[in-house]
Short mmCIF file of C-alpha atoms in Angstrom, two decimals:
data_model
loop_
_atom_site.label_atom_id
_atom_site.label_comp_id
_atom_site.label_asym_id
_atom_site.label_seq_id
_atom_site.Cartn_x
_atom_site.Cartn_y
_atom_site.Cartn_z
CA THR A 182 -13.39 37.32 -5.55
CA GLN A 183 -11.81 40.24 -7.35
CA LEU A 184 -8.78 41.88 -5.77
CA LEU A 185 -9.89 45.23 -7.23
CA GLU A 186 -13.56 46.18 -7.46
CA GLN A 187 -14.40 49.00 -9.83
CA SER A 188 -17.66 50.92 -9.84
CA PRO A 189 -19.79 51.68 -11.63
CA GLN A 190 -19.35 49.02 -14.32
CA PHE A 191 -21.02 51.21 -16.95
CA LEU A 192 -21.60 54.91 -17.16
CA SER A 193 -23.31 56.85 -19.93
CA ILE A 194 -23.32 60.62 -19.61
CA GLN A 195 -23.67 63.70 -21.74
CA GLU A 196 -20.88 66.03 -22.72
CA GLY A 197 -20.15 68.58 -20.02
CA GLU A 198 -21.18 66.43 -17.06
CA ASN A 199 -18.85 65.51 -14.21
CA LEU A 200 -18.30 61.95 -13.04
CA THR A 201 -16.33 59.88 -10.57
CA VAL A 202 -15.32 56.24 -10.86
CA TYR A 203 -13.96 54.15 -8.03
CA CYS A 204 -11.44 51.39 -7.47
CA ASN A 205 -11.70 49.59 -4.13
CA SER A 206 -9.94 46.77 -2.35
CA SER A 207 -9.53 45.34 1.13
CA SER A 208 -5.79 45.08 0.56
CA VAL A 209 -3.12 47.74 0.97
CA PHE A 210 -0.95 48.61 -2.00
CA SER A 211 2.33 50.46 -2.41
CA SER A 212 1.12 52.04 -5.63
CA LEU A 213 -1.81 52.03 -8.03
CA GLN A 214 -2.12 52.81 -11.70
CA TRP A 215 -5.00 53.96 -13.91
CA TYR A 216 -5.19 52.98 -17.57
CA ARG A 217 -7.64 53.97 -20.33
CA GLN A 218 -8.49 51.63 -23.16
CA GLU A 219 -10.17 52.80 -26.34
CA PRO A 220 -12.08 50.38 -28.58
CA GLY A 221 -9.79 48.14 -30.62
CA GLU A 222 -6.65 49.21 -28.79
CA GLY A 223 -4.60 48.20 -25.81
CA PRO A 224 -4.75 50.07 -22.48
CA VAL A 225 -2.61 53.19 -22.07
CA LEU A 226 -1.27 54.44 -18.75
CA LEU A 227 -2.86 57.63 -17.41
CA VAL A 228 -1.23 57.96 -14.00
CA THR A 229 0.58 56.21 -11.16
CA VAL A 230 -0.14 57.14 -7.53
CA VAL A 231 2.21 56.03 -4.77
CA THR A 232 1.47 57.99 -1.58
CA GLY A 233 -1.62 57.67 0.62
CA GLY A 234 -3.83 60.73 0.13
CA GLU A 235 -2.00 61.73 -3.04
CA VAL A 236 -3.92 63.74 -5.62
CA LYS A 237 -2.74 64.02 -9.22
CA LYS A 238 -4.29 66.06 -11.99
CA LEU A 239 -4.09 65.41 -15.70
CA LYS A 240 -5.98 68.21 -17.45
CA ARG A 241 -9.64 67.51 -16.60
CA LEU A 242 -8.88 64.24 -14.84
CA THR A 243 -8.19 64.14 -11.09
CA PHE A 244 -6.85 60.99 -9.47
CA GLN A 245 -6.79 60.32 -5.74
CA PHE A 246 -5.15 57.52 -3.77
CA GLY A 247 -6.92 56.75 -0.51
CA ASP A 248 -5.23 57.62 2.77
CA ALA A 249 -5.00 53.93 3.68
CA ARG A 250 -3.79 53.03 0.16
CA LYS A 251 -6.67 50.57 -0.33
CA ASP A 252 -8.71 52.55 -2.83
CA SER A 253 -8.58 55.20 -5.51
CA SER A 254 -10.91 57.45 -7.44
CA LEU A 255 -10.87 59.12 -10.82
CA HIS A 256 -12.90 62.29 -11.29
CA ILE A 257 -13.52 63.76 -14.73
CA THR A 258 -14.68 67.36 -15.01
CA ALA A 259 -16.76 68.46 -17.99
CA ALA A 260 -16.56 65.14 -19.80
CA GLN A 261 -15.98 65.14 -23.55
CA PRO A 262 -16.67 62.46 -26.18
CA GLY A 263 -12.92 61.85 -26.36
CA ASP A 264 -13.07 60.58 -22.76
CA THR A 265 -15.10 57.57 -23.92
CA GLY A 266 -13.38 54.30 -23.12
CA LEU A 267 -12.72 51.62 -20.53
CA TYR A 268 -11.01 52.86 -17.38
CA LEU A 269 -8.94 50.27 -15.55
CA CYS A 270 -7.15 50.44 -12.23
CA ALA A 271 -4.20 48.15 -11.62
CA VAL A 272 -1.84 47.21 -8.81
CA ASN A 273 1.39 45.29 -8.53
CA THR A 274 0.99 41.86 -7.00
CA GLY A 275 3.71 39.44 -6.01
CA THR A 276 7.09 39.59 -7.65
CA ALA A 277 8.27 40.26 -11.20
CA SER A 278 6.28 43.45 -11.61
CA LYS A 279 3.02 41.63 -12.35
CA LEU A 280 0.02 43.91 -12.66
CA THR A 281 -3.44 42.82 -11.56
CA PHE A 282 -6.30 44.77 -13.11
CA GLY A 283 -9.78 45.61 -11.95
CA THR A 284 -12.74 44.74 -14.16
CA GLY A 285 -13.02 48.30 -15.37
CA THR A 286 -15.57 51.07 -15.78
CA ARG A 287 -16.90 51.54 -19.30
CA LEU A 288 -17.61 55.22 -19.93
CA GLN A 289 -19.59 56.62 -22.82
CA VAL A 290 -19.83 60.36 -23.33
CA THR A 291 -22.39 61.54 -25.84
CA LEU A 292 -22.96 64.94 -27.43
CA ASP F 176 9.26 53.22 -33.94
CA ALA F 177 7.12 50.07 -34.02
CA GLY F 178 6.93 49.57 -30.25
CA ILE F 179 5.05 46.39 -29.49
CA THR F 180 3.26 44.50 -32.25
CA GLN F 181 1.00 41.48 -32.18
CA SER F 182 0.04 39.11 -34.96
CA PRO F 183 -2.35 38.05 -36.18
CA ARG F 184 -4.84 40.74 -35.19
CA TYR F 185 -7.76 38.43 -35.94
CA LYS F 186 -7.86 34.64 -36.01
CA ILE F 187 -10.66 32.11 -36.34
CA THR F 188 -9.83 28.50 -35.59
CA GLU F 189 -11.53 25.27 -34.67
CA THR F 190 -11.62 23.35 -31.43
CA GLY F 191 -8.57 21.15 -31.00
CA ARG F 192 -6.26 23.06 -33.33
CA GLN F 193 -2.97 24.57 -32.23
CA VAL F 194 -2.72 28.34 -32.47
CA THR F 195 0.25 30.63 -31.90
CA LEU F 196 -0.07 34.34 -31.23
CA MET F 197 3.06 36.35 -31.84
CA CYS F 198 4.36 39.32 -29.89
CA HIS F 199 7.38 41.44 -30.79
CA GLN F 200 8.76 44.50 -29.01
CA THR F 201 11.50 46.83 -30.19
CA TRP F 202 12.42 48.43 -26.85
CA SER F 203 14.43 45.55 -25.33
CA HIS F 204 12.17 45.62 -22.28
CA SER F 205 13.01 42.90 -19.77
CA TYR F 206 9.46 42.03 -18.77
CA MET F 207 6.80 40.72 -21.12
CA PHE F 208 3.27 39.61 -20.34
CA TRP F 209 0.27 37.95 -21.93
CA TYR F 210 -3.22 38.90 -20.76
CA ARG F 211 -6.64 37.85 -21.97
CA GLN F 212 -9.61 40.18 -21.82
CA ASP F 213 -13.16 38.93 -21.46
CA LEU F 214 -16.38 40.74 -20.57
CA GLY F 215 -16.95 40.62 -16.84
CA HIS F 216 -13.40 39.49 -16.07
CA GLY F 217 -11.27 42.38 -17.17
CA LEU F 218 -7.64 41.64 -17.98
CA ARG F 219 -6.30 38.38 -16.57
CA LEU F 220 -2.64 37.38 -16.62
CA ILE F 221 -1.82 34.21 -18.54
CA TYR F 222 1.99 34.12 -18.48
CA TYR F 223 4.84 36.50 -17.90
CA SER F 224 8.57 36.61 -18.47
CA ALA F 225 11.24 38.51 -16.59
CA ALA F 226 13.95 37.93 -19.23
CA ALA F 227 14.90 35.61 -22.06
CA ASP F 228 14.48 31.96 -21.04
CA ILE F 229 12.64 32.92 -17.82
CA THR F 230 8.87 32.45 -17.83
CA ASP F 231 6.24 31.88 -15.18
CA LYS F 232 2.53 31.20 -14.93
CA GLY F 233 -0.16 33.76 -14.25
CA GLU F 234 -3.63 33.17 -12.89
CA VAL F 235 -5.14 31.53 -16.02
CA SER F 236 -2.27 29.54 -17.59
CA ASP F 237 -3.97 26.17 -18.17
CA GLY F 238 -4.04 25.28 -21.87
CA TYR F 239 -1.36 27.82 -22.83
CA VAL F 240 2.37 27.56 -23.45
CA VAL F 241 4.94 30.33 -23.90
CA SER F 242 8.58 30.61 -24.82
CA ARG F 243 11.09 33.43 -24.82
CA SER F 244 14.30 32.50 -26.63
CA LYS F 245 14.95 36.15 -27.56
CA THR F 246 14.29 39.27 -25.48
CA GLU F 247 12.13 40.84 -28.16
CA ASN F 248 9.75 37.94 -28.85
CA PHE F 249 7.18 36.27 -26.60
CA PRO F 250 4.88 33.91 -28.51
CA LEU F 251 1.80 32.41 -26.86
CA THR F 252 0.62 28.97 -28.01
CA LEU F 253 -2.75 27.37 -27.42
CA GLU F 254 -1.86 23.69 -27.72
CA SER F 255 -5.41 22.46 -28.35
CA ALA F 256 -7.83 25.35 -28.61
CA THR F 257 -11.14 25.24 -26.75
CA ARG F 258 -14.20 27.48 -27.08
CA SER F 259 -13.50 28.93 -23.65
CA GLN F 260 -10.27 30.36 -25.07
CA THR F 261 -12.22 32.66 -27.36
CA SER F 262 -11.02 36.06 -26.19
CA VAL F 263 -8.96 39.13 -26.96
CA TYR F 264 -5.32 38.56 -26.12
CA PHE F 265 -2.97 41.39 -25.21
CA CYS F 266 0.78 41.30 -25.08
CA ALA F 267 2.55 43.89 -22.93
CA SER F 268 6.06 44.84 -21.93
CA ARG F 269 7.71 46.77 -19.14
CA THR F 270 11.21 48.01 -18.54
CA LEU F 271 13.16 46.65 -15.58
CA ALA F 272 14.20 50.17 -14.64
CA GLY F 273 10.59 51.20 -14.08
CA GLY F 274 10.24 48.93 -11.09
CA VAL F 275 6.81 48.36 -9.61
CA THR F 276 5.60 51.77 -10.73
CA GLY F 277 6.79 51.44 -14.30
CA GLU F 278 4.40 51.77 -17.21
CA LEU F 279 3.04 48.70 -18.93
CA PHE F 280 3.01 49.10 -22.72
CA PHE F 281 0.38 47.08 -24.57
CA GLY F 282 0.03 45.83 -28.10
CA GLU F 283 -3.19 46.34 -30.03
CA GLY F 284 -4.53 42.91 -29.21
CA SER F 285 -5.28 39.68 -31.06
CA ARG F 286 -8.92 38.68 -31.29
CA LEU F 287 -9.24 34.89 -31.30
CA THR F 288 -12.43 32.99 -32.02
CA VAL F 289 -12.54 29.25 -31.44
CA LEU F 290 -15.45 27.52 -33.19
#
């Protein structure tokens, strides 16, 4: 079983639409990170959330950490083709700063 | 400012051959990691290292070997490649100062095909 379940797995939308992707777990975490990966590249950090209920905004992207710190969501307003990519959530597990990743949501935004 | 570089970017090999994927970072980050990425499985940790000469297994370490004699290098070796090791491999690094919320910096990946 996956520690982090992401949904949906795939999402294809048109430019200008809004969308939300989810990262869920039955475990409690002290922090959670979101990464975006573009084709042929490695993932790049978007945001880190550390407090239950925390909301962070990055331009058109809004990230929320659940009150119980078991889940998180990423909302994109007015999606653009440049938002296309694989969105991954990740949490620290065990010692030595190891990150465990979810399976990701693959987003495609078309004109 | 090279950051973190992986080589080769693409490699085709045959079952049973030994393959080494190289990873080099210029930031002197303490932590280094190897992940593999496969459809349906996301990124899975193979090995990690907290410092030179300190390495430990991740969740999918069977069939892989690592070393870290210098802080900046973290090579990953497949001792006898199998078809199931066909994947995209990512090296990553993280500063000690970042703690558990620190950013993980990834290389561009090495795509390995085992025939």
